């Protein structure tokens, strides 16, 4: 059996276990499968926060290298969607099917529409730009979801 190289590990993680190779909507596919994290990490808010911060910096590192292979913010790089989903649900309560669906839809909306300041963040060099635009989309999604929950949409 062959040895797994560092490059292979970066591809596996950077494409979020190959969701980045989905022939249609790789970012949406990765976002959907990322929903497992908020569900399981929600009971452990400090672990959730540390995992999110760790994933941000890991994503910057991996995306920087993968851009050298596939180009600027390539569709195959989907580790940024995982971050966006994590940020969307950070400190959200309750986590239930309704909030999961709302948060997912909000994140995909903000990630696709890309308000001007989010779009401009993609110009930042290397993996920073890849990760920061989804971080910002996740923050907007989180705020919108918090407001919807306060308004009784739980």
PDB file of C-alpha atoms in Angstrom:
ATOM      1  CA  UNK A   1       0.000   0.000   0.000  1.00  0.00           C
ATOM      2  CA  UNK A   2       1.280   3.460  -0.898  1.00  0.00           C
ATOM      3  CA  UNK A   3       2.159   6.228   1.464  1.00  0.00           C
ATOM      4  CA  UNK A   4      -0.101   9.306   1.588  1.00  0.00           C
ATOM      5  CA  UNK A   5       1.892  12.431   0.738  1.00  0.00           C
ATOM      6  CA  UNK A   6       1.529  15.886   2.222  1.00  0.00           C
ATOM      7  CA  UNK A   7       0.173  17.055  -1.135  1.00  0.00           C
ATOM      8  CA  UNK A   8      -2.497  14.325  -1.037  1.00  0.00           C
ATOM      9  CA  UNK A   9      -3.560  15.340   2.469  1.00  0.00           C
ATOM     10  CA  UNK A  10      -3.824  18.976   1.353  1.00  0.00           C
ATOM     11  CA  UNK A  11      -5.998  17.929  -1.592  1.00  0.00           C
ATOM     12  CA  UNK A  12      -8.227  15.771   0.607  1.00  0.00           C
ATOM     13  CA  UNK A  13      -8.712  18.537   3.186  1.00  0.00           C
ATOM     14  CA  UNK A  14      -8.709  21.446   0.721  1.00  0.00           C
ATOM     15  CA  UNK A  15     -11.455  19.832  -1.352  1.00  0.00           C
ATOM     16  CA  UNK A  16     -13.250  18.784   1.850  1.00  0.00           C
ATOM     17  CA  UNK A  17     -12.947  15.078   1.174  1.00  0.00           C
ATOM     18  CA  UNK A  18     -13.271  15.538  -2.595  1.00  0.00           C
ATOM     19  CA  UNK A  19     -16.549  17.510  -2.556  1.00  0.00           C
ATOM     20  CA  UNK A  20     -14.635  20.111  -4.563  1.00  0.00           C
ATOM     21  CA  UNK A  21     -14.587  17.637  -7.447  1.00  0.00           C
ATOM     22  CA  UNK A  22     -18.391  17.533  -7.638  1.00  0.00           C
ATOM     23  CA  UNK A  23     -19.358  18.199 -11.275  1.00  0.00           C
ATOM     24  CA  UNK A  24     -22.181  20.500 -10.181  1.00  0.00           C
ATOM     25  CA  UNK A  25     -22.179  23.110  -7.408  1.00  0.00           C
ATOM     26  CA  UNK A  26     -19.085  21.934  -5.496  1.00  0.00           C
ATOM     27  CA  UNK A  27     -19.394  24.787  -2.973  1.00  0.00           C
ATOM     28  CA  UNK A  28     -23.009  23.895  -2.220  1.00  0.00           C
ATOM     29  CA  UNK A  29     -22.150  20.191  -1.924  1.00  0.00           C
ATOM     30  CA  UNK A  30     -19.305  20.995   0.491  1.00  0.00           C
ATOM     31  CA  UNK A  31     -21.556  23.354   2.472  1.00  0.00           C
ATOM     32  CA  UNK A  32     -24.228  20.672   2.756  1.00  0.00           C
ATOM     33  CA  UNK A  33     -21.827  18.027   4.055  1.00  0.00           C
ATOM     34  CA  UNK A  34     -20.279  20.594   6.434  1.00  0.00           C
ATOM     35  CA  UNK A  35     -23.579  20.825   8.304  1.00  0.00           C
ATOM     36  CA  UNK A  36     -22.458  17.810  10.336  1.00  0.00           C
ATOM     37  CA  UNK A  37     -19.990  20.007  12.259  1.00  0.00           C
ATOM     38  CA  UNK A  38     -22.425  22.496  13.840  1.00  0.00           C
ATOM     39  CA  UNK A  39     -24.705  19.638  14.810  1.00  0.00           C
ATOM     40  CA  UNK A  40     -21.995  17.746  16.702  1.00  0.00           C
ATOM     41  CA  UNK A  41     -19.912  20.686  17.966  1.00  0.00           C
ATOM     42  CA  UNK A  42     -22.849  22.782  19.233  1.00  0.00           C
ATOM     43  CA  UNK A  43     -22.853  21.217  22.737  1.00  0.00           C
ATOM     44  CA  UNK A  44     -19.181  22.216  23.140  1.00  0.00           C
ATOM     45  CA  UNK A  45     -19.011  25.979  22.391  1.00  0.00           C
ATOM     46  CA  UNK A  46     -15.358  26.460  23.342  1.00  0.00           C
ATOM     47  CA  UNK A  47     -14.256  23.469  21.243  1.00  0.00           C
ATOM     48  CA  UNK A  48     -16.472  24.775  18.414  1.00  0.00           C
ATOM     49  CA  UNK A  49     -14.781  28.191  18.565  1.00  0.00           C
ATOM     50  CA  UNK A  50     -11.249  26.750  18.676  1.00  0.00           C
ATOM     51  CA  UNK A  51     -12.001  24.321  15.836  1.00  0.00           C
ATOM     52  CA  UNK A  52     -13.337  27.217  13.724  1.00  0.00           C
ATOM     53  CA  UNK A  53     -10.242  29.351  14.369  1.00  0.00           C
ATOM     54  CA  UNK A  54      -7.945  26.376  13.679  1.00  0.00           C
ATOM     55  CA  UNK A  55      -9.791  25.598  10.439  1.00  0.00           C
ATOM     56  CA  UNK A  56      -9.448  29.213   9.283  1.00  0.00           C
ATOM     57  CA  UNK A  57      -5.644  29.148   9.569  1.00  0.00           C
ATOM     58  CA  UNK A  58      -5.370  25.599   8.233  1.00  0.00           C
ATOM     59  CA  UNK A  59      -7.527  26.675   5.283  1.00  0.00           C
ATOM     60  CA  UNK A  60      -5.303  29.685   4.559  1.00  0.00           C
ATOM     61  CA  UNK A  61      -2.261  27.401   4.507  1.00  0.00           C
ATOM     62  CA  UNK A  62      -3.875  24.709   2.340  1.00  0.00           C
ATOM     63  CA  UNK A  63      -5.645  27.102  -0.051  1.00  0.00           C
ATOM     64  CA  UNK A  64      -2.402  29.038  -0.621  1.00  0.00           C
ATOM     65  CA  UNK A  65      -0.723  25.840  -1.824  1.00  0.00           C
ATOM     66  CA  UNK A  66      -3.699  24.597  -3.848  1.00  0.00           C
ATOM     67  CA  UNK A  67      -4.006  27.928  -5.666  1.00  0.00           C
ATOM     68  CA  UNK A  68      -0.497  27.300  -6.996  1.00  0.00           C
ATOM     69  CA  UNK A  69      -1.829  24.111  -8.596  1.00  0.00           C
ATOM     70  CA  UNK A  70      -5.355  25.081  -9.669  1.00  0.00           C
ATOM     71  CA  UNK A  71      -5.351  28.908  -9.818  1.00  0.00           C
ATOM     72  CA  UNK A  72      -6.883  31.755  -7.833  1.00  0.00           C
ATOM     73  CA  UNK A  73      -9.832  30.660  -5.654  1.00  0.00           C
ATOM     74  CA  UNK A  74     -10.392  27.539  -7.762  1.00  0.00           C
ATOM     75  CA  UNK A  75     -13.812  25.880  -7.544  1.00  0.00           C
ATOM     76  CA  UNK A  76     -12.190  22.689  -6.289  1.00  0.00           C
ATOM     77  CA  UNK A  77     -11.051  24.410  -3.085  1.00  0.00           C
ATOM     78  CA  UNK A  78     -13.983  23.957  -0.708  1.00  0.00           C
ATOM     79  CA  UNK A  79     -12.381  24.101   2.738  1.00  0.00           C
ATOM     80  CA  UNK A  80     -13.567  27.733   2.787  1.00  0.00           C
ATOM     81  CA  UNK A  81     -17.201  26.568   2.635  1.00  0.00           C
ATOM     82  CA  UNK A  82     -16.622  24.470   5.737  1.00  0.00           C
ATOM     83  CA  UNK A  83     -15.404  27.595   7.515  1.00  0.00           C
ATOM     84  CA  UNK A  84     -18.403  29.594   6.283  1.00  0.00           C
ATOM     85  CA  UNK A  85     -20.837  26.997   7.617  1.00  0.00           C
ATOM     86  CA  UNK A  86     -19.014  26.829  10.958  1.00  0.00           C
ATOM     87  CA  UNK A  87     -19.152  30.622  11.316  1.00  0.00           C
ATOM     88  CA  UNK A  88     -22.819  30.698  10.270  1.00  0.00           C
ATOM     89  CA  UNK A  89     -23.770  28.497  13.223  1.00  0.00           C
ATOM     90  CA  UNK A  90     -21.246  29.744  15.796  1.00  0.00           C
ATOM     91  CA  UNK A  91     -23.123  30.487  19.053  1.00  0.00           C
ATOM     92  CA  UNK A  92     -26.496  29.827  17.404  1.00  0.00           C
ATOM     93  CA  UNK A  93     -29.216  28.295  19.556  1.00  0.00           C
ATOM     94  CA  UNK A  94     -31.220  26.289  19.001  1.00  0.00           C
ATOM     95  CA  UNK A  95     -29.613  23.988  16.471  1.00  0.00           C
ATOM     96  CA  UNK A  96     -32.497  22.099  14.930  1.00  0.00           C
ATOM     97  CA  UNK A  97     -33.611  21.179  11.404  1.00  0.00           C
ATOM     98  CA  UNK A  98     -35.229  24.590  10.861  1.00  0.00           C
ATOM     99  CA  UNK A  99     -32.210  26.662  11.950  1.00  0.00           C
ATOM    100  CA  UNK A 100     -29.884  24.330  10.026  1.00  0.00           C
ATOM    101  CA  UNK A 101     -31.939  24.850   6.841  1.00  0.00           C
ATOM    102  CA  UNK A 102     -32.191  28.632   7.358  1.00  0.00           C
ATOM    103  CA  UNK A 103     -28.472  28.972   8.092  1.00  0.00           C
ATOM    104  CA  UNK A 104     -27.528  26.833   5.105  1.00  0.00           C
ATOM    105  CA  UNK A 105     -29.711  28.920   2.772  1.00  0.00           C
ATOM    106  CA  UNK A 106     -28.435  32.199   4.222  1.00  0.00           C
ATOM    107  CA  UNK A 107     -24.803  31.148   3.856  1.00  0.00           C
ATOM    108  CA  UNK A 108     -25.271  29.993   0.274  1.00  0.00           C
ATOM    109  CA  UNK A 109     -27.071  33.271  -0.500  1.00  0.00           C
ATOM    110  CA  UNK A 110     -24.315  35.484   0.921  1.00  0.00           C
ATOM    111  CA  UNK A 111     -21.579  33.302  -0.580  1.00  0.00           C
ATOM    112  CA  UNK A 112     -23.134  33.404  -4.056  1.00  0.00           C
ATOM    113  CA  UNK A 113     -24.360  37.023  -4.113  1.00  0.00           C
ATOM    114  CA  UNK A 114     -21.088  38.393  -2.672  1.00  0.00           C
ATOM    115  CA  UNK A 115     -21.758  41.911  -1.455  1.00  0.00           C
ATOM    116  CA  UNK A 116     -19.070  44.345  -2.685  1.00  0.00           C
ATOM    117  CA  UNK A 117     -16.901  44.166   0.447  1.00  0.00           C
ATOM    118  CA  UNK A 118     -16.989  40.354   0.296  1.00  0.00           C
ATOM    119  CA  UNK A 119     -16.131  40.341  -3.398  1.00  0.00           C
ATOM    120  CA  UNK A 120     -13.247  42.762  -2.766  1.00  0.00           C
ATOM    121  CA  UNK A 121     -11.864  40.496  -0.025  1.00  0.00           C
ATOM    122  CA  UNK A 122     -11.194  37.839  -2.668  1.00  0.00           C
ATOM    123  CA  UNK A 123      -8.419  40.068  -4.029  1.00  0.00           C
ATOM    124  CA  UNK A 124      -6.331  39.431  -0.929  1.00  0.00           C
ATOM    125  CA  UNK A 125      -3.346  37.290  -1.886  1.00  0.00           C
ATOM    126  CA  UNK A 126      -3.123  33.579  -1.402  1.00  0.00           C
ATOM    127  CA  UNK A 127      -5.347  31.514   0.809  1.00  0.00           C
ATOM    128  CA  UNK A 128      -6.248  34.593   2.849  1.00  0.00           C
ATOM    129  CA  UNK A 129      -8.597  35.816   0.108  1.00  0.00           C
ATOM    130  CA  UNK A 130     -10.066  32.328  -0.341  1.00  0.00           C
ATOM    131  CA  UNK A 131     -10.905  32.009   3.343  1.00  0.00           C
ATOM    132  CA  UNK A 132     -11.820  35.606   4.217  1.00  0.00           C
ATOM    133  CA  UNK A 133     -14.669  35.908   1.702  1.00  0.00           C
ATOM    134  CA  UNK A 134     -16.385  32.857   3.213  1.00  0.00           C
ATOM    135  CA  UNK A 135     -15.605  34.078   6.726  1.00  0.00           C
ATOM    136  CA  UNK A 136     -17.440  37.318   5.885  1.00  0.00           C
ATOM    137  CA  UNK A 137     -20.351  35.474   4.243  1.00  0.00           C
ATOM    138  CA  UNK A 138     -20.547  33.302   7.367  1.00  0.00           C
ATOM    139  CA  UNK A 139     -20.589  36.352   9.654  1.00  0.00           C
ATOM    140  CA  UNK A 140     -23.424  37.937   7.661  1.00  0.00           C
ATOM    141  CA  UNK A 141     -25.305  34.634   7.697  1.00  0.00           C
ATOM    142  CA  UNK A 142     -24.814  34.308  11.444  1.00  0.00           C
ATOM    143  CA  UNK A 143     -26.127  37.817  12.121  1.00  0.00           C
ATOM    144  CA  UNK A 144     -29.131  37.256   9.838  1.00  0.00           C
ATOM    145  CA  UNK A 145     -29.856  33.899  11.478  1.00  0.00           C
ATOM    146  CA  UNK A 146     -29.589  35.430  14.969  1.00  0.00           C
ATOM    147  CA  UNK A 147     -32.132  38.092  13.919  1.00  0.00           C
ATOM    148  CA  UNK A 148     -34.499  35.485  12.473  1.00  0.00           C
ATOM    149  CA  UNK A 149     -34.281  33.449  15.675  1.00  0.00           C
ATOM    150  CA  UNK A 150     -34.987  36.578  17.756  1.00  0.00           C
ATOM    151  CA  UNK A 151     -38.021  37.236  15.566  1.00  0.00           C
ATOM    152  CA  UNK A 152     -39.304  33.758  16.426  1.00  0.00           C
ATOM    153  CA  UNK A 153     -38.259  31.751  13.357  1.00  0.00           C
ATOM    154  CA  UNK A 154     -36.842  28.786  15.224  1.00  0.00           C
TER     155      UNK A 154
END
